Protein backbone atom coordinates (compact mmCIF):
# COMPACT_ATOMS: atom_id res chain seq x y z
CA UNK A 1 0.00 0.00 0.00
CA UNK A 2 2.83 2.37 0.88
CA UNK A 3 4.50 1.56 -2.46
CA UNK A 4 1.25 2.42 -4.26
CA UNK A 5 0.97 5.76 -2.45
CA UNK A 6 4.63 6.59 -3.10
CA UNK A 7 4.44 5.62 -6.78
CA UNK A 8 1.21 7.58 -7.25
CA UNK A 9 2.59 10.69 -5.56
CA UNK A 10 5.81 10.52 -7.59
CA UNK A 11 3.77 10.02 -10.78
CA UNK A 12 1.56 13.04 -10.06
CA UNK A 13 4.58 15.24 -9.31
CA UNK A 14 6.46 14.10 -12.43
CA UNK A 15 3.45 14.39 -14.74
CA UNK A 16 2.47 17.79 -13.34
CA UNK A 17 5.96 19.12 -14.04
CA UNK A 18 5.93 17.70 -17.58
CA UNK A 19 2.45 19.02 -18.37
CA UNK A 20 3.11 22.44 -16.83
CA UNK A 21 6.29 22.94 -18.90
CA UNK A 22 4.64 21.66 -22.11
CA UNK A 23 1.60 23.88 -21.75
CA UNK A 24 3.69 26.84 -20.63
CA UNK A 25 5.54 26.56 -23.93
CA UNK A 26 2.24 27.05 -25.80
CA UNK A 27 1.18 29.80 -23.37
CA UNK A 28 4.44 31.78 -23.48
CA UNK A 29 4.60 31.92 -27.29
CA UNK A 30 0.85 32.65 -27.56
CA UNK A 31 1.31 35.66 -25.31
CA UNK A 32 4.30 36.81 -27.42
CA UNK A 33 2.10 36.53 -30.52
CA UNK A 34 -0.56 38.66 -28.81
CA UNK A 35 -3.14 35.86 -28.56
CA UNK A 36 -5.69 36.11 -25.76
CA UNK A 37 -5.52 33.07 -23.45
CA UNK A 38 -8.72 32.17 -21.59
CA UNK A 39 -7.35 29.37 -19.41
CA UNK A 40 -4.09 27.62 -18.50
CA UNK A 41 -5.02 24.32 -16.85
CA UNK A 42 -2.98 21.56 -15.23
CA UNK A 43 -5.29 18.55 -15.11
CA UNK A 44 -8.88 17.99 -16.19
CA UNK A 45 -12.26 17.84 -14.45
CA UNK A 46 -13.27 19.62 -11.26
CA UNK A 47 -11.35 22.81 -10.53
CA UNK A 48 -9.39 22.59 -7.27
CA UNK A 49 -7.58 25.92 -7.51
CA UNK A 50 -8.13 28.96 -9.71
CA UNK A 51 -6.43 32.34 -10.04
CA UNK A 52 -7.15 35.15 -12.51
CA UNK A 53 -4.30 37.35 -13.77
CA UNK A 54 -4.46 40.97 -14.97
CA UNK A 55 -4.91 39.91 -18.61
CA UNK A 56 -7.96 37.78 -17.81
CA UNK A 57 -6.30 34.36 -17.98
CA UNK A 58 -7.48 31.71 -15.51
CA UNK A 59 -4.70 29.59 -14.05
CA UNK A 60 -6.26 26.32 -12.94
CA UNK A 61 -5.28 23.13 -11.14
CA UNK A 62 -7.91 20.44 -11.76
CA UNK A 63 -8.72 17.12 -10.08
CA UNK A 64 -7.56 14.63 -12.76
CA UNK A 65 -3.76 15.01 -13.17
CA UNK A 66 -3.48 13.24 -16.53
CA UNK A 67 -2.78 16.17 -18.80
CA UNK A 68 -3.54 19.84 -19.28
CA UNK A 69 -4.45 22.45 -21.86
CA UNK A 70 -4.22 26.09 -22.89
CA UNK A 71 -7.53 27.50 -24.09
CA UNK A 72 -7.05 30.44 -26.45
CA UNK A 73 -9.49 32.83 -28.09
CA UNK A 74 -10.36 31.09 -31.38
CA UNK A 75 -13.05 31.99 -33.90
CA UNK A 76 -13.36 28.35 -34.97
CA UNK A 77 -14.88 27.34 -31.63
CA UNK A 78 -16.54 30.52 -30.31
CA UNK A 79 -18.04 33.80 -31.32
CA UNK A 80 -15.32 36.45 -31.31
CA UNK A 81 -16.35 40.12 -30.99
CA UNK A 82 -14.98 42.33 -33.76
CA UNK A 83 -12.89 44.36 -31.33
CA UNK A 84 -11.13 41.17 -30.12
CA UNK A 85 -10.58 39.49 -33.49
CA UNK A 86 -6.94 40.61 -33.68
CA UNK A 87 -6.29 38.59 -30.47
CA UNK A 88 -7.79 35.35 -31.83
CA UNK A 89 -5.52 32.37 -32.55
CA UNK A 90 -7.11 31.65 -35.94
CA UNK A 91 -6.49 35.22 -37.09
CA UNK A 92 -2.74 34.97 -36.64
CA UNK A 93 -0.37 34.24 -39.52
CA UNK A 94 0.33 30.59 -40.27
CA UNK A 95 3.90 30.94 -39.01
CA UNK A 96 2.70 32.38 -35.70
CA UNK A 97 0.29 29.46 -35.32
CA UNK A 98 3.12 27.04 -36.12
CA UNK A 99 5.31 28.71 -33.48
CA UNK A 100 2.56 28.49 -30.84
CA UNK A 101 1.84 24.81 -31.49
CA UNK A 102 5.51 23.79 -31.79
CA UNK A 103 6.39 25.57 -28.54
CA UNK A 104 4.91 22.78 -26.39
CA UNK A 105 7.14 19.92 -27.65
CA UNK A 106 10.14 22.29 -27.82
CA UNK A 107 9.58 23.12 -24.14
CA UNK A 108 9.73 19.40 -23.35
CA UNK A 109 13.11 19.03 -25.07
CA UNK A 110 14.41 22.09 -23.22
CA UNK A 111 13.15 20.62 -19.93
CA UNK A 112 15.05 17.39 -20.67
CA UNK A 113 18.28 19.32 -21.29
CA UNK A 114 17.86 21.29 -18.06
CA UNK A 115 16.96 18.16 -16.05
CA UNK A 116 19.99 16.27 -17.35
CA UNK A 117 22.17 19.34 -16.71
CA UNK A 118 21.00 19.45 -13.07
CA UNK A 119 21.42 15.67 -12.73
CA UNK A 120 25.02 15.78 -13.96
CA UNK A 121 25.74 18.87 -11.83
CA UNK A 122 24.43 17.17 -8.68
CA UNK A 123 26.19 13.95 -9.66
CA UNK A 124 25.07 10.34 -10.02
CA UNK A 125 27.00 7.38 -8.67
CA UNK A 126 26.98 4.51 -11.12
CA UNK A 127 28.96 1.43 -12.12
CA UNK A 128 31.03 0.58 -15.16
CA UNK A 129 29.49 -2.11 -17.41
CA UNK A 130 31.74 -4.96 -16.29
CA UNK A 131 30.90 -8.43 -17.62
CA UNK A 132 31.99 -11.49 -15.61
CA UNK A 133 30.82 -14.18 -18.06
CA UNK A 134 29.08 -14.82 -21.38
CA UNK A 135 26.35 -17.45 -21.79
CA UNK A 136 26.95 -20.24 -24.30
CA UNK A 137 24.97 -20.24 -27.56
CA UNK A 138 23.92 -16.63 -27.03
CA UNK A 139 24.47 -13.65 -29.36
CA UNK A 140 27.30 -12.52 -27.09
CA UNK A 141 29.07 -15.92 -27.28
CA UNK A 142 31.06 -14.58 -30.24
CA UNK A 143 33.23 -12.91 -27.59
CA UNK A 144 36.00 -15.35 -26.75
CA UNK A 145 37.40 -13.38 -23.81
CA UNK A 146 37.78 -15.55 -20.69
CA UNK A 147 38.52 -12.80 -18.17
CA UNK A 148 36.25 -10.05 -16.85
CA UNK A 149 35.85 -7.27 -19.37
CA UNK A 150 34.31 -3.83 -19.62
CA UNK A 151 32.02 -2.87 -22.51
CA UNK A 152 33.38 0.45 -23.71
CA UNK A 153 31.47 1.21 -26.92
CA UNK A 154 28.51 0.15 -29.05
CA UNK A 155 28.80 0.87 -32.76
CA UNK A 156 31.64 3.24 -31.99
CA UNK A 157 29.69 5.26 -29.39
CA UNK A 158 31.33 5.33 -25.96
CA UNK A 159 29.48 3.95 -22.94
CA UNK A 160 30.68 4.40 -19.38
CA UNK A 161 27.87 3.04 -17.22
CA UNK A 162 25.09 0.44 -17.23
CA UNK A 163 22.30 2.90 -18.01
CA UNK A 164 24.06 4.19 -21.13
CA UNK A 165 24.79 0.63 -22.26
CA UNK A 166 21.18 -0.41 -21.74
CA UNK A 167 19.91 2.44 -23.94
CA UNK A 168 22.45 1.61 -26.65
CA UNK A 169 21.47 -2.07 -26.68
CA UNK A 170 17.72 -1.36 -26.74
CA UNK A 171 18.37 0.76 -29.84
CA UNK A 172 19.65 -2.39 -31.59
CA UNK A 173 16.22 -4.05 -31.58
CA UNK A 174 15.33 -4.85 -35.19
CA UNK A 175 18.95 -4.62 -36.39
CA UNK A 176 20.85 -7.56 -37.87
CA UNK A 177 24.06 -6.99 -35.90
CA UNK A 178 26.09 -4.41 -34.03
CA UNK A 179 29.74 -3.76 -33.13
CA UNK A 180 30.77 -4.09 -29.51
CA UNK A 181 34.09 -2.83 -28.12
CA UNK A 182 35.43 -4.33 -24.91
CA UNK A 183 38.45 -3.85 -22.66
CA UNK A 184 39.58 -7.04 -20.86
CA UNK A 185 40.86 -6.87 -17.29
CA UNK A 186 43.66 -8.76 -15.61
CA UNK A 187 44.63 -8.73 -11.95
CA UNK A 188 48.24 -8.12 -10.96
CA UNK A 189 49.11 -7.89 -7.26
CA UNK A 190 45.50 -6.97 -6.44
CA UNK A 191 45.59 -4.17 -9.03
CA UNK A 192 43.18 -4.16 -11.97
CA UNK A 193 44.94 -3.40 -15.25
CA UNK A 194 43.26 -2.60 -18.56
CA UNK A 195 44.36 -4.53 -21.63
CA UNK A 196 44.08 -3.25 -25.24
CA UNK A 197 40.50 -2.79 -26.52
CA UNK A 198 38.95 -5.38 -28.83
CA UNK A 199 35.92 -5.07 -31.13
CA UNK A 200 33.47 -7.85 -32.02
CA UNK A 201 30.48 -7.99 -34.36
CA UNK A 202 27.49 -9.43 -32.49
CA UNK A 203 24.89 -11.10 -34.72
CA UNK A 204 21.23 -10.65 -33.72
CA UNK A 205 19.74 -13.26 -36.08
CA UNK A 206 18.62 -15.51 -33.21
CA UNK A 207 18.13 -12.84 -30.54
CA UNK A 208 14.95 -13.18 -28.50
CA UNK A 209 14.18 -10.36 -26.08
CA UNK A 210 11.19 -10.20 -23.73
CA UNK A 211 11.53 -7.16 -21.41
CA UNK A 212 9.00 -8.66 -18.98
CA UNK A 213 11.25 -11.67 -18.36
CA UNK A 214 14.80 -10.35 -18.47
CA UNK A 215 16.95 -7.31 -19.14
CA UNK A 216 18.25 -6.54 -22.61
CA UNK A 217 21.77 -7.14 -21.30
CA UNK A 218 21.06 -10.67 -20.04
CA UNK A 219 18.97 -11.51 -23.11
CA UNK A 220 22.11 -11.06 -25.22
CA UNK A 221 23.99 -13.50 -23.01
CA UNK A 222 26.01 -11.06 -20.89
CA UNK A 223 26.38 -11.91 -17.20
CA UNK A 224 27.02 -8.61 -15.36
CA UNK A 225 29.71 -8.59 -12.71
CA UNK A 226 28.46 -8.66 -9.13
CA UNK A 227 30.45 -9.02 -5.91
CA UNK A 228 30.66 -12.53 -4.46
CA UNK A 229 27.76 -13.39 -2.15
CA UNK A 230 28.45 -15.85 0.66
CA UNK A 231 26.07 -18.27 2.36
CA UNK A 232 26.78 -16.48 5.64
CA UNK A 233 24.33 -14.36 7.65
CA UNK A 234 25.51 -10.73 7.73
CA UNK A 235 22.43 -9.09 9.27
CA UNK A 236 19.18 -10.38 10.79
CA UNK A 237 16.12 -8.10 10.82
CA UNK A 238 14.28 -7.59 14.11
CA UNK A 239 11.07 -9.60 14.53
CA UNK A 240 11.77 -11.48 11.31
CA UNK A 241 11.40 -15.16 10.45
CA UNK A 242 15.20 -15.43 10.63
CA UNK A 243 15.35 -14.00 14.14
CA UNK A 244 12.48 -16.22 15.34
CA UNK A 245 14.26 -19.31 13.99
CA UNK A 246 17.38 -18.53 16.03
CA UNK A 247 19.65 -17.41 13.17
CA UNK A 248 22.43 -15.04 14.21
CA UNK A 249 25.08 -13.01 12.38
CA UNK A 250 27.97 -15.23 11.28
CA UNK A 251 25.93 -18.40 10.81
CA UNK A 252 26.89 -20.34 7.69
CA UNK A 253 24.00 -21.90 5.73
CA UNK A 254 24.68 -25.54 4.86
CA UNK A 255 21.43 -27.16 3.69
CA UNK A 256 17.66 -26.74 3.81
CA UNK A 257 15.25 -29.67 4.04
CA UNK A 258 18.11 -31.96 3.08
CA UNK A 259 19.04 -29.94 -0.02
CA UNK A 260 22.66 -28.84 -0.06
CA UNK A 261 23.02 -25.10 -0.60
CA UNK A 262 25.50 -24.05 -3.29
CA UNK A 263 24.77 -20.33 -3.65
CA UNK A 264 22.62 -17.55 -2.22
CA UNK A 265 20.17 -17.40 -5.15
CA UNK A 266 19.33 -21.08 -4.70
CA UNK A 267 18.50 -20.36 -1.03
CA UNK A 268 16.38 -17.31 -1.96
CA UNK A 269 14.30 -19.28 -4.49
CA UNK A 270 13.56 -21.99 -1.93
CA UNK A 271 12.47 -19.39 0.64
CA UNK A 272 10.26 -17.56 -1.86
CA UNK A 273 8.44 -20.78 -2.79
CA UNK A 274 7.76 -21.79 0.83
CA UNK A 275 5.82 -18.96 2.44
CA UNK A 276 4.47 -20.07 5.86
CA UNK A 277 5.91 -23.59 5.40
CA UNK A 278 8.29 -24.93 8.11
CA UNK A 279 11.76 -25.67 6.75
CA UNK A 280 14.64 -27.47 8.41
CA UNK A 281 17.71 -25.31 8.01
CA UNK A 282 21.16 -26.74 8.80
CA UNK A 283 23.74 -24.14 9.78
CA UNK A 284 27.35 -24.11 10.91
CA UNK A 285 28.06 -22.09 14.06
CA UNK A 286 31.34 -22.13 15.95
CA UNK A 287 32.57 -25.12 13.86
CA UNK A 288 29.55 -27.28 14.72
CA UNK A 289 26.33 -28.00 12.84
CA UNK A 290 22.90 -27.08 14.16
CA UNK A 291 19.40 -27.59 12.77
CA UNK A 292 16.88 -24.72 13.02
CA UNK A 293 13.19 -24.62 12.12
CA UNK A 294 12.64 -21.71 9.74
CA UNK A 295 9.11 -20.58 8.80
CA UNK A 296 9.24 -17.88 6.06
CA UNK A 297 6.81 -14.98 6.37
CA UNK A 298 4.56 -14.21 3.37
CA UNK A 299 3.94 -11.15 1.23
CA UNK A 300 2.10 -10.42 -2.00
CA UNK A 301 4.31 -9.36 -4.91
CA UNK A 302 3.47 -7.30 -8.02
CA UNK A 303 1.95 -10.16 -10.02
CA UNK A 304 -0.39 -11.14 -7.17
CA UNK A 305 1.57 -14.22 -6.13
CA UNK A 306 2.43 -14.98 -2.51
CA UNK A 307 6.16 -15.02 -1.83
CA UNK A 308 8.16 -16.08 1.19
CA UNK A 309 10.78 -13.91 2.90
CA UNK A 310 12.81 -14.18 6.10
CA UNK A 311 14.58 -10.84 6.74
CA UNK A 312 18.13 -12.10 6.29
CA UNK A 313 20.99 -10.41 4.42
CA UNK A 314 24.11 -12.33 3.31
CA UNK A 315 27.74 -11.40 3.57
CA UNK A 316 28.86 -9.74 0.31
CA UNK A 317 32.29 -8.73 -0.93
CA UNK A 318 32.89 -4.99 -1.27
CA UNK A 319 32.25 -3.67 -4.78
CA UNK A 320 35.67 -2.67 -6.23
CA UNK A 321 36.25 1.07 -6.43
CA UNK A 322 37.80 0.49 -9.85
CA UNK A 323 34.41 -0.65 -11.12
CA UNK A 324 32.57 2.44 -9.90
CA UNK A 325 32.06 5.67 -11.82
CA UNK A 326 30.78 9.08 -10.71
CA UNK A 327 28.83 10.99 -13.35
CA UNK A 328 29.44 14.48 -12.00
CA UNK A 329 30.72 17.33 -14.14
CA UNK A 330 31.38 21.05 -14.14
CA UNK A 331 28.74 23.45 -15.44
CA UNK A 332 29.90 23.58 -19.07
CA UNK A 333 30.51 19.83 -19.39
CA UNK A 334 27.24 19.03 -17.56
CA UNK A 335 25.36 21.18 -20.08
CA UNK A 336 27.11 19.46 -22.99
CA UNK A 337 26.33 16.05 -21.51
CA UNK A 338 22.70 17.12 -21.10
CA UNK A 339 22.50 18.07 -24.78
CA UNK A 340 24.12 14.79 -25.86
CA UNK A 341 21.85 12.70 -23.64
CA UNK A 342 18.72 14.47 -24.86
CA UNK A 343 19.75 13.91 -28.49
CA UNK A 344 20.52 10.25 -27.79
CA UNK A 345 17.10 9.71 -26.19
CA UNK A 346 15.42 11.57 -29.05
CA UNK A 347 17.04 9.24 -31.59
CA UNK A 348 16.14 6.17 -29.51
CA UNK A 349 12.52 7.22 -29.03
CA UNK A 350 12.08 8.02 -32.73
CA UNK A 351 13.62 4.70 -33.80
CA UNK A 352 11.41 2.88 -31.29
CA UNK A 353 8.29 4.45 -32.79
CA UNK A 354 9.42 3.44 -36.27
CA UNK A 355 10.03 -0.13 -35.07
CA UNK A 356 6.55 -0.25 -33.49
CA UNK A 357 5.06 0.69 -36.87
CA UNK A 358 7.23 -1.77 -38.84
CA UNK A 359 6.63 -4.58 -36.35
CA UNK A 360 10.27 -4.93 -35.27
CA UNK A 361 9.14 -4.06 -31.73
CA UNK A 362 6.01 -5.51 -30.16
CA UNK A 363 3.24 -3.21 -28.91
CA UNK A 364 3.37 -5.35 -25.76
CA UNK A 365 6.29 -3.14 -24.74
CA UNK A 366 4.10 -0.01 -24.52
CA UNK A 367 3.52 1.33 -21.01
CA UNK A 368 0.68 3.43 -19.67
CA UNK A 369 0.11 5.34 -16.40
CA UNK A 370 0.90 2.36 -14.16
CA UNK A 371 4.25 1.66 -15.83
CA UNK A 372 5.18 5.35 -15.69
CA UNK A 373 4.08 5.57 -12.03
CA UNK A 374 6.29 2.62 -11.08
CA UNK A 375 9.21 4.19 -12.92
CA UNK A 376 8.62 7.50 -11.15
CA UNK A 377 8.44 5.81 -7.75
CA UNK A 378 11.59 3.78 -8.30
CA UNK A 379 13.60 6.78 -9.52
CA UNK A 380 12.38 8.91 -6.60
CA UNK A 381 13.58 6.18 -4.23
CA UNK A 382 17.15 6.76 -5.40
CA UNK A 383 17.09 10.52 -4.86
CA UNK A 384 16.65 13.83 -6.65
CA UNK A 385 19.32 13.26 -9.31
CA UNK A 386 17.76 9.98 -10.49
CA UNK A 387 14.27 11.51 -10.42
CA UNK A 388 15.54 14.34 -12.65
CA UNK A 389 16.86 11.72 -15.07
CA UNK A 390 13.45 10.04 -15.13
CA UNK A 391 11.69 13.37 -15.79
CA UNK A 392 14.12 14.07 -18.66
CA UNK A 393 13.46 10.64 -20.17
CA UNK A 394 9.66 11.01 -20.06
CA UNK A 395 9.88 14.63 -21.24
CA UNK A 396 11.72 13.58 -24.41
CA UNK A 397 9.12 10.87 -25.00
CA UNK A 398 6.28 13.36 -24.48
CA UNK A 399 7.88 15.85 -26.86
CA UNK A 400 8.29 13.29 -29.64
CA UNK A 401 4.86 11.73 -29.10
CA UNK A 402 3.27 15.15 -29.51
CA UNK A 403 5.12 15.66 -32.80
CA UNK A 404 3.59 12.53 -34.36
CA UNK A 405 1.48 13.80 -37.31
CA UNK A 406 -1.86 12.67 -35.89
CA UNK A 407 -4.43 15.46 -36.10
CA UNK A 408 -5.36 15.25 -32.39
CA UNK A 409 -1.74 15.92 -31.40
CA UNK A 410 0.47 18.97 -31.86
CA UNK A 411 2.14 17.19 -34.77
CA UNK A 412 -1.18 16.90 -36.58
CA UNK A 413 -1.88 20.61 -36.21
CA UNK A 414 1.64 21.37 -37.45
CA UNK A 415 1.05 19.12 -40.46
CA UNK A 416 -2.08 21.09 -41.41
CA UNK A 417 -0.34 24.44 -40.91
CA UNK A 418 2.69 23.46 -42.98
CA UNK A 419 0.34 22.37 -45.78
CA UNK A 420 -1.31 25.79 -45.49
CA UNK A 421 2.09 27.51 -45.60
CA UNK A 422 3.04 25.61 -48.78
CA UNK A 423 -0.29 25.82 -50.65
CA UNK A 424 -1.27 29.28 -49.45
CA UNK A 425 -4.68 28.16 -48.20
CA UNK A 426 -5.88 26.30 -45.08
CA UNK A 427 -6.85 22.62 -45.14
CA UNK A 428 -10.63 22.34 -45.47
CA UNK A 429 -12.62 21.81 -42.28
CA UNK A 430 -14.10 18.59 -43.68
CA UNK A 431 -10.65 17.06 -44.24
CA UNK A 432 -9.55 18.24 -40.80
CA UNK A 433 -12.63 16.67 -39.20
CA UNK A 434 -11.96 13.32 -40.89
CA UNK A 435 -8.30 13.54 -39.87
CA UNK A 436 -9.21 14.24 -36.25
CA UNK A 437 -11.48 11.18 -36.15
CA UNK A 438 -8.79 8.92 -37.62
CA UNK A 439 -6.15 10.39 -35.33
CA UNK A 440 -8.34 9.95 -32.26
CA UNK A 441 -9.02 6.32 -33.20
CA UNK A 442 -5.29 5.56 -33.67
CA UNK A 443 -4.35 7.32 -30.44
CA UNK A 444 -7.08 5.56 -28.44
CA UNK A 445 -5.92 2.21 -29.84
CA UNK A 446 -2.35 2.74 -28.65
CA UNK A 447 -3.54 4.09 -25.29
CA UNK A 448 -5.78 1.06 -24.82
CA UNK A 449 -2.89 -1.31 -25.59
CA UNK A 450 -0.65 0.55 -23.14
CA UNK A 451 -3.28 0.40 -20.38
CA UNK A 452 -3.95 -3.29 -21.03
CA UNK A 453 -0.20 -3.91 -20.76
CA UNK A 454 -0.31 -2.07 -17.43
CA UNK A 455 -2.78 -4.61 -16.04
CA UNK A 456 0.05 -7.16 -16.22
CA UNK A 457 2.00 -4.94 -13.81
CA UNK A 458 -0.77 -4.80 -11.19
PDB file of N, CA, C and O in Angstrom, residues 135-159:
ATOM      1  N   UNK A 135      27.088 -16.196 -21.683  1.00  0.00           N
ATOM      2  CA  UNK A 135      26.346 -17.449 -21.795  1.00  0.00           C
ATOM      3  C   UNK A 135      26.652 -18.146 -23.120  1.00  0.00           C
ATOM      4  O   UNK A 135      26.820 -17.492 -24.157  1.00  0.00           O
ATOM      5  N   UNK A 136      26.704 -19.460 -23.080  1.00  0.00           N
ATOM      6  CA  UNK A 136      26.945 -20.240 -24.295  1.00  0.00           C
ATOM      7  C   UNK A 136      25.745 -20.154 -25.237  1.00  0.00           C
ATOM      8  O   UNK A 136      24.604 -20.008 -24.807  1.00  0.00           O
ATOM      9  N   UNK A 137      26.013 -20.241 -26.523  1.00  0.00           N
ATOM     10  CA  UNK A 137      24.970 -20.245 -27.564  1.00  0.00           C
ATOM     11  C   UNK A 137      24.073 -19.011 -27.497  1.00  0.00           C
ATOM     12  O   UNK A 137      22.888 -19.074 -27.816  1.00  0.00           O
ATOM     13  N   UNK A 138      24.648 -17.899 -27.072  1.00  0.00           N
ATOM     14  CA  UNK A 138      23.924 -16.630 -27.026  1.00  0.00           C
ATOM     15  C   UNK A 138      24.532 -15.689 -28.061  1.00  0.00           C
ATOM     16  O   UNK A 138      25.626 -15.947 -28.576  1.00  0.00           O
ATOM     17  N   UNK A 139      23.861 -14.593 -28.412  1.00  0.00           N
ATOM     18  CA  UNK A 139      24.466 -13.648 -29.356  1.00  0.00           C
ATOM     19  C   UNK A 139      25.847 -13.176 -28.919  1.00  0.00           C
ATOM     20  O   UNK A 139      26.730 -12.960 -29.746  1.00  0.00           O
ATOM     21  N   UNK A 140      26.032 -13.035 -27.596  1.00  0.00           N
ATOM     22  CA  UNK A 140      27.304 -12.523 -27.091  1.00  0.00           C
ATOM     23  C   UNK A 140      28.405 -13.573 -27.063  1.00  0.00           C
ATOM     24  O   UNK A 140      29.570 -13.246 -26.789  1.00  0.00           O
ATOM     25  N   UNK A 141      28.072 -14.839 -27.364  1.00  0.00           N
ATOM     26  CA  UNK A 141      29.073 -15.918 -27.278  1.00  0.00           C
ATOM     27  C   UNK A 141      30.176 -15.775 -28.332  1.00  0.00           C
ATOM     28  O   UNK A 141      31.163 -16.499 -28.283  1.00  0.00           O
ATOM     29  N   UNK A 142      30.000 -14.846 -29.269  1.00  0.00           N
ATOM     30  CA  UNK A 142      31.055 -14.577 -30.243  1.00  0.00           C
ATOM     31  C   UNK A 142      32.302 -14.021 -29.554  1.00  0.00           C
ATOM     32  O   UNK A 142      33.415 -14.105 -30.072  1.00  0.00           O
ATOM     33  N   UNK A 143      32.107 -13.458 -28.347  1.00  0.00           N
ATOM     34  CA  UNK A 143      33.234 -12.907 -27.588  1.00  0.00           C
ATOM     35  C   UNK A 143      33.964 -14.053 -26.904  1.00  0.00           C
ATOM     36  O   UNK A 143      33.401 -14.766 -26.080  1.00  0.00           O
ATOM     37  N   UNK A 144      35.221 -14.225 -27.244  1.00  0.00           N
ATOM     38  CA  UNK A 144      36.001 -15.355 -26.747  1.00  0.00           C
ATOM     39  C   UNK A 144      36.755 -15.033 -25.468  1.00  0.00           C
ATOM     40  O   UNK A 144      37.427 -15.900 -24.908  1.00  0.00           O
ATOM     41  N   UNK A 145      36.648 -13.811 -24.985  1.00  0.00           N
ATOM     42  CA  UNK A 145      37.396 -13.385 -23.809  1.00  0.00           C
ATOM     43  C   UNK A 145      37.015 -14.215 -22.582  1.00  0.00           C
ATOM     44  O   UNK A 145      35.835 -14.421 -22.302  1.00  0.00           O
ATOM     45  N   UNK A 146      38.014 -14.711 -21.862  1.00  0.00           N
ATOM     46  CA  UNK A 146      37.779 -15.555 -20.693  1.00  0.00           C
ATOM     47  C   UNK A 146      37.816 -14.773 -19.385  1.00  0.00           C
ATOM     48  O   UNK A 146      37.302 -15.231 -18.378  1.00  0.00           O
ATOM     49  N   UNK A 147      38.428 -13.601 -19.393  1.00  0.00           N
ATOM     50  CA  UNK A 147      38.524 -12.801 -18.170  1.00  0.00           C
ATOM     51  C   UNK A 147      37.357 -11.820 -18.102  1.00  0.00           C
ATOM     52  O   UNK A 147      36.602 -11.651 -19.052  1.00  0.00           O
ATOM     53  N   UNK A 148      37.225 -11.145 -16.962  1.00  0.00           N
ATOM     54  CA  UNK A 148      36.253 -10.052 -16.853  1.00  0.00           C
ATOM     55  C   UNK A 148      36.604  -8.997 -17.891  1.00  0.00           C
ATOM     56  O   UNK A 148      37.773  -8.773 -18.201  1.00  0.00           O
ATOM     57  N   UNK A 149      35.580  -8.343 -18.416  1.00  0.00           N
ATOM     58  CA  UNK A 149      35.851  -7.268 -19.367  1.00  0.00           C
ATOM     59  C   UNK A 149      34.812  -6.172 -19.231  1.00  0.00           C
ATOM     60  O   UNK A 149      33.699  -6.400 -18.740  1.00  0.00           O
ATOM     61  N   UNK A 150      35.206  -4.978 -19.642  1.00  0.00           N
ATOM     62  CA  UNK A 150      34.313  -3.827 -19.623  1.00  0.00           C
ATOM     63  C   UNK A 150      33.857  -3.515 -21.039  1.00  0.00           C
ATOM     64  O   UNK A 150      34.659  -3.471 -21.965  1.00  0.00           O
ATOM     65  N   UNK A 151      32.542  -3.323 -21.218  1.00  0.00           N
ATOM     66  CA  UNK A 151      32.024  -2.874 -22.513  1.00  0.00           C
ATOM     67  C   UNK A 151      32.258  -1.374 -22.593  1.00  0.00           C
ATOM     68  O   UNK A 151      31.793  -0.608 -21.738  1.00  0.00           O
ATOM     69  N   UNK A 152      32.988  -0.953 -23.612  1.00  0.00           N
ATOM     70  CA  UNK A 152      33.384   0.455 -23.709  1.00  0.00           C
ATOM     71  C   UNK A 152      32.676   1.223 -24.822  1.00  0.00           C
ATOM     72  O   UNK A 152      32.629   2.453 -24.785  1.00  0.00           O
ATOM     73  N   UNK A 153      32.133   0.503 -25.814  1.00  0.00           N
ATOM     74  CA  UNK A 153      31.469   1.213 -26.915  1.00  0.00           C
ATOM     75  C   UNK A 153      30.516   0.277 -27.654  1.00  0.00           C
ATOM     76  O   UNK A 153      30.733  -0.939 -27.712  1.00  0.00           O
ATOM     77  N   UNK A 154      29.452   0.857 -28.195  1.00  0.00           N
ATOM     78  CA  UNK A 154      28.505   0.145 -29.049  1.00  0.00           C
ATOM     79  C   UNK A 154      28.412   0.909 -30.355  1.00  0.00           C
ATOM     80  O   UNK A 154      28.085   2.101 -30.365  1.00  0.00           O
ATOM     81  N   UNK A 155      28.760   0.229 -31.439  1.00  0.00           N
ATOM     82  CA  UNK A 155      28.803   0.871 -32.761  1.00  0.00           C
ATOM     83  C   UNK A 155      29.628   2.151 -32.756  1.00  0.00           C
ATOM     84  O   UNK A 155      29.274   3.158 -33.378  1.00  0.00           O
ATOM     85  N   UNK A 156      30.731   2.107 -32.012  1.00  0.00           N
ATOM     86  CA  UNK A 156      31.643   3.240 -31.988  1.00  0.00           C
ATOM     87  C   UNK A 156      31.276   4.338 -31.015  1.00  0.00           C
ATOM     88  O   UNK A 156      32.050   5.286 -30.828  1.00  0.00           O
ATOM     89  N   UNK A 157      30.108   4.250 -30.355  1.00  0.00           N
ATOM     90  CA  UNK A 157      29.693   5.260 -29.386  1.00  0.00           C
ATOM     91  C   UNK A 157      30.092   4.818 -27.984  1.00  0.00           C
ATOM     92  O   UNK A 157      29.726   3.730 -27.540  1.00  0.00           O
ATOM     93  N   UNK A 158      30.823   5.677 -27.285  1.00  0.00           N
ATOM     94  CA  UNK A 158      31.334   5.332 -25.963  1.00  0.00           C
ATOM     95  C   UNK A 158      30.203   5.130 -24.958  1.00  0.00           C
ATOM     96  O   UNK A 158      29.182   5.841 -24.983  1.00  0.00           O
ATOM     97  N   UNK A 159      30.383   4.154 -24.076  1.00  0.00           N
ATOM     98  CA  UNK A 159      29.479   3.946 -22.945  1.00  0.00           C
ATOM     99  C   UNK A 159      30.340   3.832 -21.683  1.00  0.00           C
ATOM    100  O   UNK A 159      31.405   3.218 -21.714  1.00  0.00           O
TER     101      UNK A 159
END
